[in-house]
Amino acid sequence: MTHSLYSKKHATNNNLSAIKTLSVAMLAILALSTTACQSFKKSENTNLPKELVALSQTQNSLNLLFSQDKQSVKKFGFNKKQALSQSVTSFQTVSDSKGYITASPDGLVTAFDMDGHKLWQVEFKQGLYSGVAIDNHLKTADVVIVADRHANLIALDRSNGKTLWQHQMTSNVLAPVLIRDNRIVVLANNGNIQGLSLQTGEVGWENGIKNPDLSVRGNAMPMLLYSEIVLIGGADGKIHAFNPDNGLDLWSQPVGMRMGVSETERLMDMDATPIFVDNMLYLIAYSGQLLAIDMTSGEIAFTKQLAGLKSLAADSNQLYVTTLDGQVLALDKLTGNENWQSESLKFRGLSNPVATPNSVIVGDKLGYLHVFDKTTGKIIDRKQTKVDINHLTLQNIDQDSRLIVQSMNGGFSVWQVVR
């Protein structure tokens, strides 16, 4: 049973029609072969991270502005003697017109100005499991949300870091929450979903997803679609749609498929947040399915046999993918046809890709940023950092583009993107 705290909105007829068509279309999807995914699982202990080849010619694509990195790659435990795969993202540095806010597992939440100077810092001795979330539709956020190791959501004042409220969840929260229009949608690790008031933390509604007994430890950040639908990827291999105002189920359909014999091979989590570009919804599952859905018609545009834990990137023509075993691919955004593929970073534990006007940038766990030419798929620049690279965010400020580079322990650096 759900209880509404907010006024109810209604999806447009066109959107609801597309959703109904989508539900029918997705029921007809056959399980895809996951040979590539299973091959990685079986060989990940014998394949070493690919050695980097020296670049004969480079373009200066990135300039370091400042770094707040906290720990070296060596100290964090990554090395070239073991295959590295992708990791689920728990911490993301966020930005607004005042600067940056970051959080770390040891319990520190820190705000910096645009030049990397510390504004304030607070510490939660119990440690943190995820963050940071702000309302990205505002130029300057009022509230910052993080989650601690005791299953508490904590709301902080953006201006000084003081605690505004806390809310106890039924299980730990392993992904940043979704904030929009004075409401929060949060997914707990046990599948519990709640809609809260941003200002008070009061529960407006509650729902849930039935999780399997075994899953990848991590969750995708909830995503807002058409301002009236919340999409949540589940450990059950499904994409779930909810009404953000009252928590009612709209639809849920399978994306990941159970394949293989062992429990590990049969994992089908959706831990990568879907992306929505030009009315196309793109999703990728751990078990080896990438789906593109035309939301104007609700029809499946294409499917690919690719496995990943990281969100995709897209521009006007291409879709960019990094896989569990370290492939980087550029696909035609409408057909899924492969334009280029690179295996030069195999088993290096890749971050999500980000697309700039002229390039695609990917990071790895051994501390390198790799810049690919969008057209050819060739690496045209490489930068070395002192930390593992887990997540990338592209920040656009007027005509200026910055790359936020996130490590697993909450450290980050900011780079100027050279056009």
Coordinates of C-alpha atoms in Angstrom, one line a residue:
M1 CA 0.0 0.0 0.0
T2 CA 1.3 3.5 -0.8
H3 CA 0.5 6.8 0.7
S4 CA 0.8 10.0 -1.3
L5 CA 2.5 13.1 0.2
Y6 CA 2.6 15.0 -3.1
S7 CA 0.0 16.1 -5.6
K8 CA -0.5 13.5 -8.3
K9 CA 0.6 14.1 -11.9
H10 CA -0.5 12.2 -15.0
A11 CA 1.7 11.0 -17.8
T12 CA 0.7 12.2 -21.3
N13 CA -1.4 9.9 -23.4
N14 CA 1.5 9.6 -25.9
N15 CA 3.9 8.5 -23.2
L16 CA 1.5 6.0 -21.6
S17 CA 0.8 4.6 -25.1
A18 CA 4.5 4.1 -25.7
I19 CA 4.9 2.5 -22.3
K20 CA 2.1 0.0 -23.1
T21 CA 3.7 -0.8 -26.4
L22 CA 7.1 -1.2 -24.7
S23 CA 5.6 -3.7 -22.2
V24 CA 4.3 -5.9 -25.0
A25 CA 7.5 -5.6 -27.1
M26 CA 9.8 -6.4 -24.3
L27 CA 7.9 -9.6 -23.4
A28 CA 9.0 -10.9 -26.8
I29 CA 12.7 -10.5 -26.2
L30 CA 14.6 -13.8 -26.3
A31 CA 17.6 -14.4 -24.0
L32 CA 20.8 -13.2 -25.7
S33 CA 23.9 -15.3 -25.7
T34 CA 26.4 -14.0 -23.1
T35 CA 29.5 -15.7 -24.4
A36 CA 31.6 -12.6 -24.0
C37 CA 30.5 -11.9 -20.4
Q38 CA 30.9 -15.5 -19.3
S39 CA 34.3 -15.7 -21.0
F40 CA 35.5 -12.9 -18.9
K41 CA 34.1 -14.4 -15.7
K42 CA 36.0 -17.7 -16.4
S43 CA 39.3 -16.1 -17.4
E44 CA 39.4 -13.0 -15.2
N45 CA 42.0 -14.6 -12.9
T46 CA 44.4 -15.4 -15.7
N47 CA 44.1 -12.3 -18.0
L48 CA 46.4 -9.5 -16.9
P49 CA 45.6 -5.9 -17.5
K50 CA 46.6 -4.9 -21.0
E51 CA 49.9 -3.0 -21.1
L52 CA 49.7 0.5 -22.5
V53 CA 51.3 1.2 -25.8
A54 CA 53.2 4.4 -26.1
L55 CA 51.4 7.0 -28.2
S56 CA 53.5 8.1 -31.1
Q57 CA 51.6 11.4 -31.4
T58 CA 49.3 13.0 -28.9
Q59 CA 46.8 15.9 -28.7
N60 CA 46.6 17.9 -25.6
S61 CA 43.0 17.2 -24.7
L62 CA 43.0 17.6 -20.9
N63 CA 44.7 20.0 -18.6
L64 CA 44.6 19.5 -14.8
L65 CA 42.9 22.3 -12.9
F66 CA 43.2 20.9 -9.4
S67 CA 43.2 17.6 -7.5
Q68 CA 41.7 16.5 -4.2
D69 CA 42.8 12.9 -4.6
K70 CA 43.4 11.1 -1.3
Q71 CA 45.1 7.8 -2.0
S72 CA 47.5 6.3 -4.5
V73 CA 46.6 3.4 -6.8
K74 CA 49.3 1.2 -5.2
K75 CA 48.0 2.0 -1.7
F76 CA 44.4 1.2 -2.7
G77 CA 45.4 -2.3 -3.8
F78 CA 45.2 -2.3 -7.6
N79 CA 48.1 -3.8 -9.5
K80 CA 49.0 -5.2 -12.9
K81 CA 49.1 -8.8 -11.7
Q82 CA 45.4 -9.3 -11.7
A83 CA 42.6 -8.9 -14.1
L84 CA 40.5 -5.8 -13.2
S85 CA 36.8 -5.4 -13.9
Q86 CA 34.3 -2.6 -13.5
S87 CA 33.1 -1.6 -10.0
V88 CA 29.7 -0.3 -9.1
T89 CA 29.8 3.5 -8.4
S90 CA 28.9 4.5 -4.9
F91 CA 30.3 8.0 -4.6
Q92 CA 30.0 10.8 -7.1
T93 CA 31.3 14.3 -6.8
V94 CA 28.6 16.8 -7.7
S95 CA 28.8 20.4 -8.8
D96 CA 26.7 23.6 -8.9
S97 CA 27.5 27.3 -9.5
K98 CA 29.2 27.5 -6.1
G99 CA 31.7 24.6 -6.7
Y100 CA 32.0 20.9 -5.8
I101 CA 30.8 18.6 -3.0
T102 CA 32.3 15.2 -2.4
A103 CA 32.0 12.4 0.1
S104 CA 34.2 9.5 1.1
P105 CA 33.7 6.0 2.8
D106 CA 35.6 7.2 5.9
G107 CA 32.7 9.7 6.6
L108 CA 34.0 13.0 5.3
V109 CA 31.7 15.3 3.3
T110 CA 33.6 18.3 1.8
A111 CA 32.6 21.4 -0.2
F112 CA 35.1 23.2 -2.4
D113 CA 34.8 26.4 -4.5
M114 CA 35.3 26.3 -8.3
D115 CA 39.0 26.6 -7.9
G116 CA 39.3 23.7 -5.4
H117 CA 39.6 25.6 -2.2
K118 CA 37.8 24.0 0.8
L119 CA 34.7 25.8 2.0
W120 CA 33.5 23.4 4.7
Q121 CA 33.9 19.9 5.9
V122 CA 31.9 17.6 8.2
E123 CA 32.7 14.1 9.4
F124 CA 30.4 11.2 10.2
K125 CA 32.4 8.7 12.3
Q126 CA 30.2 5.8 11.3
G127 CA 31.3 6.2 7.7
L128 CA 29.3 6.6 4.5
Y129 CA 28.1 4.2 1.9
S130 CA 27.0 6.6 -0.9
G131 CA 26.6 10.2 -2.0
V132 CA 26.5 12.9 -3.1
A133 CA 23.1 14.0 -4.4
I134 CA 21.8 17.5 -5.1
D135 CA 19.1 18.9 -7.3
N136 CA 20.9 19.2 -10.6
H137 CA 18.1 21.3 -12.1
L138 CA 19.0 24.2 -9.8
K139 CA 22.0 26.5 -10.3
T140 CA 22.7 26.3 -6.7
A141 CA 21.5 23.4 -4.5
D142 CA 20.0 24.0 -1.0
V143 CA 20.3 20.4 0.2
V144 CA 23.0 17.8 0.0
I145 CA 22.1 14.1 0.5
V146 CA 24.5 11.3 1.6
A147 CA 23.9 7.8 3.1
D148 CA 25.8 6.4 6.1
R149 CA 26.8 2.9 7.1
H150 CA 23.8 2.6 9.5
A151 CA 21.3 2.9 6.7
N152 CA 20.6 6.6 7.5
L153 CA 19.9 9.2 4.8
I154 CA 21.4 12.4 5.9
A155 CA 20.4 15.8 4.6
L156 CA 22.9 18.7 4.9
D157 CA 22.7 22.4 4.4
R158 CA 24.5 23.2 1.1
S159 CA 26.0 26.4 2.5
N160 CA 27.6 25.1 5.7
G161 CA 27.3 21.3 6.0
K162 CA 25.0 21.3 9.0
T163 CA 22.6 18.4 9.3
L164 CA 19.0 19.3 8.5
W165 CA 17.4 15.8 9.1
Q166 CA 18.1 12.1 9.1
H167 CA 15.9 9.3 7.9
Q168 CA 16.4 5.6 8.8
M169 CA 16.0 3.3 5.8
T170 CA 15.2 -0.5 6.0
S171 CA 18.6 -1.3 4.5
N172 CA 21.8 0.5 3.4
V173 CA 21.7 2.8 0.5
L174 CA 24.4 2.1 -2.1
A175 CA 23.7 4.7 -4.8
P176 CA 23.0 8.4 -4.8
V177 CA 19.4 9.3 -4.5
L178 CA 17.2 11.1 -7.1
I179 CA 16.2 14.6 -6.2
R180 CA 13.6 16.6 -8.2
D181 CA 10.9 19.0 -7.3
N182 CA 11.3 18.9 -3.5
R183 CA 11.1 15.2 -3.4
I184 CA 13.6 12.4 -3.0
V185 CA 13.4 8.9 -4.5
V186 CA 15.7 6.4 -2.8
L187 CA 16.5 2.7 -3.4
A188 CA 17.8 0.6 -0.6
N189 CA 20.0 -2.4 -1.1
N190 CA 17.1 -4.8 -0.1
G191 CA 14.9 -3.4 -2.9
N192 CA 12.9 -1.1 -0.7
I193 CA 12.0 2.2 -2.4
Q194 CA 10.8 5.3 -0.7
G195 CA 9.6 8.8 -1.7
L196 CA 10.6 11.4 0.8
S197 CA 10.2 15.2 1.3
L198 CA 13.4 16.9 0.5
Q199 CA 12.8 19.5 3.2
T200 CA 11.8 17.3 6.1
G201 CA 12.6 13.7 5.2
E202 CA 9.0 12.6 5.8
V203 CA 8.0 9.5 4.0
G204 CA 5.4 10.1 1.3
W205 CA 5.2 6.7 -0.2
E206 CA 6.9 3.3 0.0
N207 CA 7.2 0.4 -2.5
G208 CA 9.7 -2.3 -3.4
I209 CA 11.5 -4.7 -5.7
K210 CA 11.9 -8.3 -4.9
N211 CA 15.7 -9.0 -5.0
P212 CA 17.3 -12.4 -5.7
D213 CA 19.2 -14.2 -3.0
L214 CA 22.6 -13.4 -4.7
S215 CA 23.4 -10.1 -6.5
V216 CA 26.2 -7.7 -7.3
R217 CA 26.6 -5.4 -4.3
G218 CA 25.5 -2.1 -5.7
N219 CA 22.6 -0.2 -7.1
A220 CA 22.0 2.2 -10.0
M221 CA 20.9 5.7 -9.2
P222 CA 17.2 6.2 -9.9
M223 CA 16.5 8.1 -13.1
L224 CA 13.7 10.5 -14.0
L225 CA 12.0 10.1 -17.4
Y226 CA 9.6 12.7 -18.9
S227 CA 9.5 14.4 -15.4
E228 CA 6.7 12.0 -14.5
I229 CA 8.3 8.5 -14.4
V230 CA 11.0 7.2 -12.1
L231 CA 13.1 4.4 -13.6
I232 CA 15.0 2.0 -11.3
G233 CA 17.2 -0.8 -12.4
G234 CA 16.9 -3.8 -10.1
A235 CA 19.1 -6.7 -9.0
D236 CA 16.3 -8.9 -10.5
G237 CA 17.5 -7.8 -14.0
K238 CA 14.4 -5.7 -14.7
I239 CA 13.8 -2.0 -15.3
H240 CA 11.0 -0.8 -13.0
A241 CA 8.9 2.3 -13.6
F242 CA 7.1 4.1 -10.8
N243 CA 5.0 7.2 -10.4
P244 CA 7.3 9.7 -8.4
D245 CA 4.3 11.3 -6.7
N246 CA 2.7 8.3 -5.1
G247 CA 5.0 5.3 -5.8
L248 CA 2.5 3.4 -7.8
D249 CA 3.9 0.7 -10.2
L250 CA 3.6 1.7 -13.8
W251 CA 5.4 -1.2 -15.4
S252 CA 8.5 -3.5 -15.1
Q253 CA 10.1 -5.5 -17.8
P254 CA 13.2 -7.8 -18.0
V255 CA 16.5 -6.6 -19.5
G256 CA 19.0 -8.9 -17.9
M257 CA 18.7 -12.7 -18.4
R258 CA 19.8 -15.6 -16.2
M259 CA 22.5 -17.4 -18.1
G260 CA 25.1 -20.1 -17.2
V261 CA 25.2 -22.7 -14.5
S262 CA 26.8 -21.2 -11.4
E263 CA 25.1 -18.6 -9.3
T264 CA 27.8 -16.1 -10.2
E265 CA 27.2 -16.7 -13.9
R266 CA 23.5 -16.3 -13.4
L267 CA 23.7 -12.8 -11.9
M268 CA 21.6 -10.3 -13.9
D269 CA 21.9 -7.0 -12.0
M270 CA 21.2 -3.7 -13.6
D271 CA 23.6 -1.5 -11.7
A272 CA 24.2 1.0 -14.6
T273 CA 21.9 4.0 -14.5
P274 CA 20.0 4.1 -17.9
I275 CA 20.5 7.1 -20.2
F276 CA 17.7 8.9 -22.1
V277 CA 18.8 10.8 -25.3
D278 CA 16.5 12.0 -28.1
N279 CA 13.6 9.8 -27.0
M280 CA 15.8 6.8 -26.9
L281 CA 16.3 4.8 -23.7
Y282 CA 19.6 2.8 -23.4
L283 CA 20.1 0.1 -20.8
I284 CA 22.9 -2.4 -20.0
A285 CA 22.9 -5.4 -17.7
Y286 CA 25.6 -7.3 -15.9
S287 CA 24.5 -10.5 -17.6
G288 CA 25.3 -9.3 -21.1
Q289 CA 22.3 -7.4 -22.6
L290 CA 22.3 -3.9 -24.0
L291 CA 18.9 -2.6 -25.1
A292 CA 17.9 0.5 -27.0
I293 CA 14.2 1.4 -26.8
D294 CA 12.4 4.1 -28.9
M295 CA 10.2 5.6 -26.3
T296 CA 8.0 7.5 -28.8
S297 CA 6.8 4.1 -30.1
G298 CA 7.8 1.8 -27.3
E299 CA 9.6 -0.5 -29.8
I300 CA 12.9 -2.2 -29.3
A301 CA 15.4 -0.4 -31.6
F302 CA 18.2 -3.0 -31.2
T303 CA 19.9 -5.4 -28.7
K304 CA 23.6 -6.2 -28.3
Q305 CA 25.5 -8.9 -26.5
L306 CA 27.5 -6.6 -24.2
A307 CA 27.9 -6.8 -20.4
G308 CA 28.6 -3.8 -18.1
L309 CA 28.1 -2.1 -14.7
K310 CA 28.7 1.4 -16.0
S311 CA 26.3 3.9 -17.6
L312 CA 26.6 4.6 -21.3
A313 CA 27.3 7.8 -23.1
A314 CA 25.8 9.2 -26.3
D315 CA 26.1 12.2 -28.7
S316 CA 24.1 13.1 -31.8
N317 CA 25.3 10.0 -33.8
Q318 CA 26.9 7.4 -31.6
L319 CA 26.5 5.4 -28.4
Y320 CA 29.6 4.7 -26.3
V321 CA 30.1 1.6 -24.1
T322 CA 32.7 0.3 -21.7
T323 CA 32.3 -3.4 -20.8
L324 CA 33.2 -5.6 -17.8
D325 CA 36.3 -6.9 -19.5
G326 CA 37.6 -3.6 -20.8
Q327 CA 36.3 -3.1 -24.3
V328 CA 35.4 0.4 -25.6
L329 CA 32.9 0.5 -28.4
A330 CA 31.2 3.1 -30.5
L331 CA 27.8 2.0 -31.9
D332 CA 25.4 3.7 -34.2
K333 CA 22.8 5.3 -31.9
L334 CA 19.8 4.2 -34.0
T335 CA 20.8 0.8 -35.3
G336 CA 23.4 -0.5 -32.9
N337 CA 25.9 -1.2 -35.7
E338 CA 29.4 -1.2 -34.5
N339 CA 31.4 1.8 -35.8
W340 CA 34.6 0.9 -34.0
Q341 CA 35.9 -1.2 -31.1
S342 CA 39.0 -1.0 -29.0
E343 CA 40.6 -3.8 -26.9
S344 CA 43.6 -1.7 -26.0
L345 CA 42.3 -1.4 -22.4
K346 CA 41.3 -5.0 -21.7
F347 CA 41.0 -6.0 -18.0
R348 CA 42.0 -2.6 -16.7
G349 CA 38.7 -2.0 -14.9
L350 CA 37.2 0.8 -16.9
S351 CA 35.0 3.7 -15.8
N352 CA 32.0 4.9 -17.6
P353 CA 32.7 6.8 -20.9
V354 CA 31.9 10.5 -21.4
A355 CA 31.6 12.2 -24.8
T356 CA 33.0 15.6 -25.5
P357 CA 32.5 17.4 -28.9
N358 CA 35.5 15.7 -30.4
S359 CA 36.5 12.8 -28.2
V360 CA 35.4 10.0 -25.9
I361 CA 37.2 9.8 -22.5
V362 CA 37.5 6.7 -20.3
G363 CA 39.4 6.1 -17.1
D364 CA 40.9 2.9 -15.6
K365 CA 41.6 1.5 -12.1
L366 CA 45.3 1.9 -12.6
G367 CA 45.0 5.6 -12.7
Y368 CA 45.0 6.6 -16.4
L369 CA 42.6 8.8 -18.4
H370 CA 42.4 7.7 -22.1
V371 CA 41.1 10.0 -24.8
F372 CA 39.7 8.4 -28.0
D373 CA 39.1 10.0 -31.3
K374 CA 35.3 9.7 -31.9
T375 CA 35.6 8.9 -35.5
T376 CA 38.5 6.4 -35.6
G377 CA 38.5 4.9 -32.1
K378 CA 42.3 5.6 -31.8
I379 CA 43.7 6.9 -28.5
I380 CA 44.9 10.4 -29.1
D381 CA 45.8 11.5 -25.6
R382 CA 46.5 9.9 -22.2
K383 CA 46.9 11.5 -18.7
Q384 CA 48.1 9.8 -15.6
T385 CA 46.7 10.3 -12.1
K386 CA 47.7 8.9 -8.7
V387 CA 44.4 7.2 -8.0
D388 CA 42.0 4.6 -9.4
I389 CA 39.4 6.1 -11.7
N390 CA 35.9 4.8 -11.1
H391 CA 33.5 7.5 -12.4
L392 CA 33.6 10.4 -14.9
T393 CA 31.3 13.4 -15.0
L394 CA 31.3 16.1 -17.7
Q395 CA 30.5 19.5 -16.3
N396 CA 29.5 22.3 -18.7
I397 CA 29.8 25.9 -17.5
D398 CA 28.7 28.3 -20.2
Q399 CA 31.2 27.5 -23.1
D400 CA 33.6 25.8 -20.7
S401 CA 33.8 22.0 -20.2
R402 CA 35.3 20.3 -17.2
L403 CA 35.9 16.7 -16.5
I404 CA 35.3 15.5 -12.9
V405 CA 37.4 12.4 -12.2
Q406 CA 36.2 10.3 -9.3
S407 CA 38.0 7.6 -7.4
M408 CA 36.4 4.8 -5.3
N409 CA 37.5 6.3 -2.0
G410 CA 35.9 9.7 -2.7
G411 CA 38.9 11.7 -3.9
F412 CA 38.5 13.6 -7.1
S413 CA 40.2 15.9 -9.6
V414 CA 38.9 18.4 -12.1
W415 CA 40.3 18.7 -15.7
Q416 CA 39.8 21.4 -18.3
V417 CA 38.6 19.8 -21.6
V418 CA 40.5 21.4 -24.5
R419 CA 38.3 21.7 -27.5

